[in-house]
Coordinates of C-alpha atoms in Angstrom, one line a residue:
X1 CA 0.0 0.0 0.0
X2 CA 2.8 2.4 0.8
X3 CA 4.4 1.5 -2.4
X4 CA 1.3 2.5 -4.4
X5 CA 1.1 5.9 -2.5
X6 CA 4.7 6.6 -3.3
X7 CA 4.2 6.0 -7.0
X8 CA 1.1 8.4 -6.9
X9 CA 3.2 11.0 -5.2
X10 CA 6.0 10.9 -7.8
X11 CA 3.4 11.0 -10.6
X12 CA 2.4 14.5 -9.5
X13 CA 3.8 17.6 -11.2
X14 CA 6.5 19.5 -9.4
X15 CA 4.2 22.6 -9.1
X16 CA 1.5 20.5 -7.6
X17 CA 3.8 19.0 -5.0
X18 CA 5.2 22.5 -4.2
X19 CA 1.7 23.8 -3.8
X20 CA 0.8 21.0 -1.4
X21 CA 4.0 21.3 0.5
X22 CA 3.9 25.1 0.9
X23 CA 0.2 25.3 1.6
X24 CA -0.4 27.8 -1.3
X25 CA -3.9 28.5 -2.6
X26 CA -4.9 29.2 -6.2
X27 CA -5.1 32.9 -6.9
X28 CA -8.7 34.3 -6.9
X29 CA -10.4 35.0 -10.2
X30 CA -9.9 38.5 -11.6
X31 CA -12.8 40.9 -10.9
X32 CA -13.7 43.0 -13.9
X33 CA -15.5 46.2 -12.9
X34 CA -18.2 47.8 -15.1
X35 CA -17.6 51.5 -15.6
X36 CA -19.6 54.4 -17.0
X37 CA -17.9 56.2 -19.8
X38 CA -18.4 58.9 -22.5
X39 CA -16.8 59.6 -25.8
X40 CA -15.1 63.1 -25.8
X41 CA -14.6 65.5 -28.7
X42 CA -12.8 68.7 -29.3
X43 CA -15.2 71.6 -29.2
X44 CA -12.9 74.3 -30.7
X45 CA -13.2 75.5 -34.3
X46 CA -15.6 74.2 -36.8
X47 CA -16.0 70.4 -37.0
X48 CA -18.2 67.8 -38.6
X49 CA -19.2 64.8 -36.5
X50 CA -20.9 61.7 -38.0
X51 CA -23.2 59.4 -36.0
X52 CA -24.4 56.0 -37.0
X53 CA -28.1 55.2 -37.0
X54 CA -30.9 53.4 -38.9
X55 CA -33.6 54.6 -41.3
X56 CA -37.2 54.2 -40.5
X57 CA -40.5 55.4 -42.0
X58 CA -42.0 58.5 -40.4
X59 CA -45.5 56.9 -40.6
X60 CA -45.8 53.3 -39.4
X61 CA -49.3 52.0 -39.0
X62 CA -50.2 48.8 -37.3
X63 CA -53.3 47.7 -39.1
X64 CA -56.0 45.5 -37.4
X65 CA -59.6 44.6 -37.6
X66 CA -62.1 46.4 -35.4
X67 CA -64.2 43.2 -35.0
X68 CA -63.2 39.6 -34.3
X69 CA -63.6 36.8 -36.9
X70 CA -62.0 34.3 -39.2
X71 CA -59.6 35.5 -41.9
X72 CA -61.2 34.7 -45.3
X73 CA -58.6 36.5 -47.5
X74 CA -55.2 38.2 -47.3
X75 CA -54.9 40.5 -50.3
X76 CA -51.3 41.7 -49.8
X77 CA -47.8 40.4 -49.3
X78 CA -44.7 41.8 -47.6
X79 CA -43.2 44.5 -49.9
X80 CA -46.4 45.3 -51.8
X81 CA -47.1 48.9 -52.6
X82 CA -50.7 49.9 -51.7
X83 CA -52.9 52.9 -52.3
X84 CA -55.2 54.5 -49.8
X85 CA -58.4 52.5 -49.6
X86 CA -56.9 49.3 -51.1
X87 CA -58.1 46.0 -49.5
X88 CA -55.6 44.5 -47.1
X89 CA -57.5 41.5 -45.7
X90 CA -61.1 40.3 -45.2
X91 CA -62.9 38.4 -42.5
X92 CA -65.7 35.9 -43.1
X93 CA -68.7 38.3 -43.2
X94 CA -71.5 35.7 -43.0
X95 CA -72.3 36.2 -39.2
X96 CA -72.2 40.0 -39.6
X97 CA -74.4 39.9 -42.7
X98 CA -77.0 37.9 -40.8
X99 CA -76.9 40.4 -38.0
X100 CA -77.4 43.3 -40.4
X101 CA -80.3 41.6 -42.0
X102 CA -81.9 40.9 -38.6
X103 CA -81.4 44.6 -37.7
X104 CA -83.0 45.7 -40.9
X105 CA -86.0 43.4 -40.3
X106 CA -86.3 44.7 -36.7
X107 CA -86.4 48.3 -38.1
X108 CA -89.2 47.4 -40.5
X109 CA -91.3 46.0 -37.7
X110 CA -90.6 49.1 -35.5
X111 CA -91.7 51.4 -38.3
X112 CA -94.9 49.4 -38.8
X113 CA -95.7 49.5 -35.1
X114 CA -95.0 53.3 -35.1
X115 CA -97.4 53.8 -38.0
X116 CA -100.1 51.9 -36.1
X117 CA -99.5 53.8 -32.9
X118 CA -99.6 57.1 -34.7
X119 CA -102.9 56.1 -36.4
X120 CA -104.3 55.0 -33.0
X121 CA -103.3 58.3 -31.4
X122 CA -105.0 60.2 -34.2
X123 CA -108.3 58.3 -33.7
X124 CA -108.2 58.8 -29.9
X125 CA -107.4 62.5 -30.4
X126 CA -110.5 63.0 -32.7
X127 CA -112.7 61.1 -30.2
X128 CA -111.4 63.2 -27.4
X129 CA -112.2 66.4 -29.3
X130 CA -115.8 65.1 -29.7
X131 CA -116.0 64.3 -26.0
X132 CA -116.1 60.5 -26.8
X133 CA -112.7 59.7 -25.1
X134 CA -111.2 60.6 -21.8
X135 CA -108.1 62.6 -21.1
X136 CA -106.4 59.4 -19.8
X137 CA -107.1 57.6 -23.1
X138 CA -105.6 60.5 -25.0
X139 CA -102.4 60.5 -22.9
X140 CA -102.0 56.8 -23.2
X141 CA -102.3 56.9 -27.0
X142 CA -99.8 59.8 -27.2
X143 CA -97.4 57.9 -25.0
X144 CA -97.7 54.8 -27.2
X145 CA -97.0 56.9 -30.3
X146 CA -94.0 58.6 -28.9
X147 CA -92.6 55.3 -27.6
X148 CA -93.0 53.7 -31.0
X149 CA -91.1 56.6 -32.6
X150 CA -88.3 56.1 -30.0
X151 CA -88.2 52.4 -30.9
X152 CA -87.8 53.3 -34.5
X153 CA -84.9 55.5 -33.7
X154 CA -83.3 52.7 -31.6
X155 CA -83.8 50.2 -34.4
X156 CA -82.2 52.5 -36.9
X157 CA -79.2 52.9 -34.7
X158 CA -78.9 49.2 -34.3
X159 CA -79.2 48.7 -38.1
X160 CA -76.5 51.3 -38.7
X161 CA -74.2 49.6 -36.1
X162 CA -74.8 46.2 -37.7
X163 CA -73.9 47.6 -41.1
X164 CA -70.7 49.2 -39.7
X165 CA -69.8 45.9 -38.2
X166 CA -70.3 44.2 -41.6
X167 CA -68.1 46.9 -43.2
X168 CA -65.4 46.3 -40.6
X169 CA -64.8 42.8 -41.9
X170 CA -62.9 44.4 -44.8
X171 CA -59.6 46.0 -43.7
X172 CA -58.4 48.7 -46.0
X173 CA -55.2 50.8 -46.2
X174 CA -55.6 54.2 -44.5
X175 CA -52.8 55.7 -46.6
X176 CA -50.5 55.1 -49.5
X177 CA -47.4 53.1 -48.5
X178 CA -45.8 49.7 -48.4
X179 CA -46.5 46.5 -46.5
X180 CA -43.7 45.9 -44.0
X181 CA -45.1 42.8 -42.4
X182 CA -48.2 40.4 -42.6
X183 CA -49.0 38.8 -39.3
X184 CA -52.0 36.5 -40.1
X185 CA -52.9 33.6 -42.4
X186 CA -56.2 32.6 -44.1
X187 CA -58.6 30.6 -41.8
X188 CA -56.9 32.1 -38.7
X189 CA -59.2 33.4 -36.0
X190 CA -58.3 36.9 -35.0
X191 CA -59.5 39.3 -32.3
X192 CA -60.4 42.9 -32.5
X193 CA -57.2 45.0 -32.4
X194 CA -54.9 42.0 -33.2
X195 CA -52.1 43.1 -35.6
X196 CA -52.8 42.0 -39.1
X197 CA -50.2 44.0 -41.1
X198 CA -47.7 46.9 -40.8
X199 CA -48.0 49.7 -43.3
X200 CA -45.1 52.1 -43.7
X201 CA -44.9 55.3 -45.7
X202 CA -41.6 55.4 -47.6
X203 CA -42.2 58.9 -48.8
X204 CA -41.0 60.3 -45.5
X205 CA -37.8 58.8 -44.2
X206 CA -36.3 59.5 -40.7
X207 CA -33.0 58.4 -39.2
X208 CA -32.4 58.1 -35.4
X209 CA -28.9 58.4 -34.0
X210 CA -27.5 58.6 -30.5
X211 CA -25.4 61.7 -29.6
X212 CA -22.9 61.8 -26.6
X213 CA -23.8 64.1 -23.7
X214 CA -21.0 66.5 -24.4
X215 CA -22.5 67.4 -27.8
X216 CA -26.2 67.1 -27.2
X217 CA -26.6 70.7 -25.9
X218 CA -25.3 72.0 -29.2
X219 CA -28.0 70.4 -31.3
X220 CA -31.3 72.1 -31.9
X221 CA -34.5 71.2 -33.7
X222 CA -34.4 72.6 -37.2
X223 CA -30.6 72.2 -37.6
X224 CA -29.5 71.2 -41.1
X225 CA -27.6 67.9 -41.4
X226 CA -26.4 65.6 -44.2
X227 CA -27.3 61.9 -44.3
X228 CA -25.5 59.1 -46.2
X229 CA -26.6 55.5 -46.6
X230 CA -24.4 52.5 -47.0
X231 CA -26.8 51.3 -49.8
X232 CA -26.4 54.5 -51.7
X233 CA -22.8 55.6 -51.0
X234 CA -22.5 58.0 -53.9
X235 CA -25.3 60.3 -52.7
X236 CA -25.8 62.6 -49.7
X237 CA -29.3 63.6 -48.6
X238 CA -30.0 66.9 -46.8
X239 CA -32.1 66.5 -43.7
X240 CA -33.4 68.5 -40.7
X241 CA -33.4 67.7 -37.0
X242 CA -37.0 67.1 -35.8
X243 CA -36.5 65.6 -32.3
X244 CA -33.9 66.0 -29.6
X245 CA -34.5 63.7 -26.6
X246 CA -34.1 65.2 -23.1
X247 CA -33.5 61.7 -21.6
X248 CA -30.4 59.6 -21.9
X249 CA -30.5 55.9 -22.7
X250 CA -28.3 53.2 -21.1
X251 CA -25.0 53.6 -19.3
X252 CA -23.3 55.3 -22.2
X253 CA -25.1 58.6 -21.5
X254 CA -26.1 59.2 -25.1
X255 CA -29.2 60.9 -26.3
X256 CA -31.5 59.9 -29.2
X257 CA -31.8 62.5 -32.0
X258 CA -34.2 62.1 -35.0
X259 CA -33.6 63.8 -38.4
X260 CA -36.0 63.8 -41.3
X261 CA -34.9 63.8 -44.9
X262 CA -35.9 66.8 -47.0
X263 CA -36.4 64.4 -50.0
X264 CA -36.2 60.7 -50.5
X265 CA -35.3 58.3 -53.3
X266 CA -36.9 55.0 -54.6
X267 CA -33.8 53.0 -53.5
X268 CA -34.2 54.1 -49.8
X269 CA -35.9 51.7 -47.5
X270 CA -36.7 51.7 -43.7
X271 CA -34.1 49.7 -41.8
X272 CA -31.1 50.8 -43.9
X273 CA -27.9 51.8 -42.1
X274 CA -27.1 55.5 -42.2
X275 CA -24.6 58.1 -41.2
X276 CA -25.8 61.5 -40.0
X277 CA -23.2 64.4 -40.2
X278 CA -23.6 67.3 -37.8
X279 CA -21.7 70.5 -38.2
X280 CA -20.5 72.2 -35.0
X281 CA -19.2 75.7 -35.3
X282 CA -17.1 77.5 -32.6
X283 CA -14.8 79.9 -34.6
X284 CA -13.7 82.0 -31.6
X285 CA -13.1 79.3 -29.1
X286 CA -9.7 77.7 -28.1
X287 CA -9.2 74.0 -28.9
X288 CA -10.5 72.1 -25.9
X289 CA -12.3 69.0 -24.8
X290 CA -15.1 69.1 -22.2
X291 CA -15.4 66.3 -19.7
X292 CA -17.6 65.8 -16.7
X293 CA -15.8 67.0 -13.5
X294 CA -16.2 63.6 -11.9
X295 CA -14.0 62.1 -14.7
X296 CA -10.9 63.9 -13.4
X297 CA -9.1 62.4 -10.5
X298 CA -6.1 63.7 -8.5
X299 CA -3.3 61.9 -6.6
X300 CA 0.3 62.7 -5.7
X301 CA 1.3 62.6 -9.4
X302 CA -1.3 65.2 -10.3
X303 CA -4.6 65.4 -12.2
X304 CA -5.5 62.5 -14.5
X305 CA -8.3 60.7 -16.3
X306 CA -8.7 57.1 -17.3
X307 CA -9.0 56.5 -21.1
X308 CA -10.5 53.2 -22.1
X309 CA -9.1 51.2 -25.0
X310 CA -12.0 48.8 -26.1
X311 CA -11.2 45.1 -26.5
X312 CA -13.4 42.2 -27.4
X313 CA -16.6 41.0 -25.7
X314 CA -17.5 44.4 -24.3
X315 CA -14.3 44.7 -22.3
X316 CA -11.5 47.4 -22.3
X317 CA -8.3 48.4 -20.7
X318 CA -8.3 51.6 -18.5
X319 CA -5.2 53.6 -19.1
X320 CA -4.2 56.5 -16.7
X321 CA -3.6 59.7 -18.6
X322 CA -2.3 63.0 -17.0
X323 CA -4.3 66.0 -18.1
X324 CA -4.1 69.8 -18.1
X325 CA -7.4 71.4 -17.2
X326 CA -8.9 74.8 -17.6
X327 CA -12.1 76.4 -16.1
X328 CA -15.2 74.7 -14.9
X329 CA -18.0 75.8 -17.3
X330 CA -21.7 75.1 -17.5
X331 CA -20.9 72.3 -20.0
X332 CA -18.2 70.6 -17.9
X333 CA -14.5 70.9 -17.1
X334 CA -12.1 72.1 -19.8
X335 CA -9.2 69.8 -20.7
X336 CA -6.5 71.4 -22.9
X337 CA -3.9 68.6 -22.9
X338 CA -3.9 64.9 -22.4
X339 CA -6.9 63.8 -24.4
X340 CA -7.5 63.1 -28.1
X341 CA -10.6 63.5 -30.2
X342 CA -13.0 60.6 -30.0
X343 CA -11.4 58.8 -27.0
X344 CA -13.5 57.0 -24.3
X345 CA -13.2 58.5 -20.9
X346 CA -14.3 56.9 -17.7
X347 CA -16.9 59.1 -15.9
X348 CA -17.8 56.9 -12.9
X349 CA -15.8 54.6 -10.8
X350 CA -12.5 56.5 -11.3
X351 CA -11.4 55.9 -7.7
X352 CA -11.9 52.1 -7.9
X353 CA -9.8 51.4 -10.9
X354 CA -6.1 51.6 -11.6
X355 CA -3.8 51.9 -14.6
X356 CA -4.0 49.0 -17.1
X357 CA -6.9 47.4 -15.3
X358 CA -9.5 45.5 -17.4
X359 CA -13.0 46.9 -17.2
X360 CA -16.4 46.2 -18.6
X361 CA -18.0 48.6 -21.1
X362 CA -21.8 48.1 -21.1
X363 CA -23.7 49.5 -24.1
X364 CA -20.6 50.6 -26.0
X365 CA -21.5 53.2 -28.7
X366 CA -18.8 54.3 -31.1
X367 CA -19.0 57.5 -33.0
X368 CA -17.0 58.5 -36.1
X369 CA -15.0 61.7 -35.2

């Protein structure tokens, strides 16, 4: 038995034996901290910044039936161009047709009863005038006539509602556009309001991009921009800013901005990748980069920031960078030296990271300087 144990001992690697002899423990796994960051830009002089985004139709209508039923026909396919009023889909109308016929028959009966009640009231009124009927008889006949008239009105309303329900079995396009999706099949039972098809209007194209916080204050509704599409690289489309969000999205502190093309082209489609070029002008301002004050730390070696170099899988390396700062403005702290255009700067967790530490970059958004 001791011989077997001795063989097992000598079969171990030298490092394993040393670890056992010295009582060493395996080193703990590296902890990768997530950090908040922003992309910084020089704000001096006149510069053009391009931001990536995607095209979308300004008008996107989710079409649905207003009544439940069984789909009898789907008249369009994805990609079809449709005109306003064109048939999109149809439900089996038989149940609604029977209801409309029953409502029409009920209206006919109500009108006949109203005519009889009116004739009866006229007879009682003549008898009352000749003192051959009492006041009570006259009031009763008047009440019956008025009630019959109200019943006719109610029957007409029910007839109109039944005809509307019958008309709702045919779904038509509310505007001219293209079919982006079809969500039902023939013989499928659908409920009122259930999506049937998506209609988009390609005549008005919008592009949404995200802009870093250091630049969002310099963008206004109505600003002129230029948009290029990967699918049409030889053309540039003028556009205008229509929406500037006041709320940031995600940890990257970027703000959505929507621009609308002044004119479109047949080759443009919703969903295409696009680049939006903004022009920022500051002719009388010294070259500088604005960063949030919390991004600048101080130790015995002086003022510094941490610049992140992105790696794979949403990770990056935080590099300590000494900086020369200027004044604290309403936009942030001026940095005159130490940062380059387009770099990623850590804005939260500065005190918990060190030089060359690996960090996690949630929601990384890169912008073309």
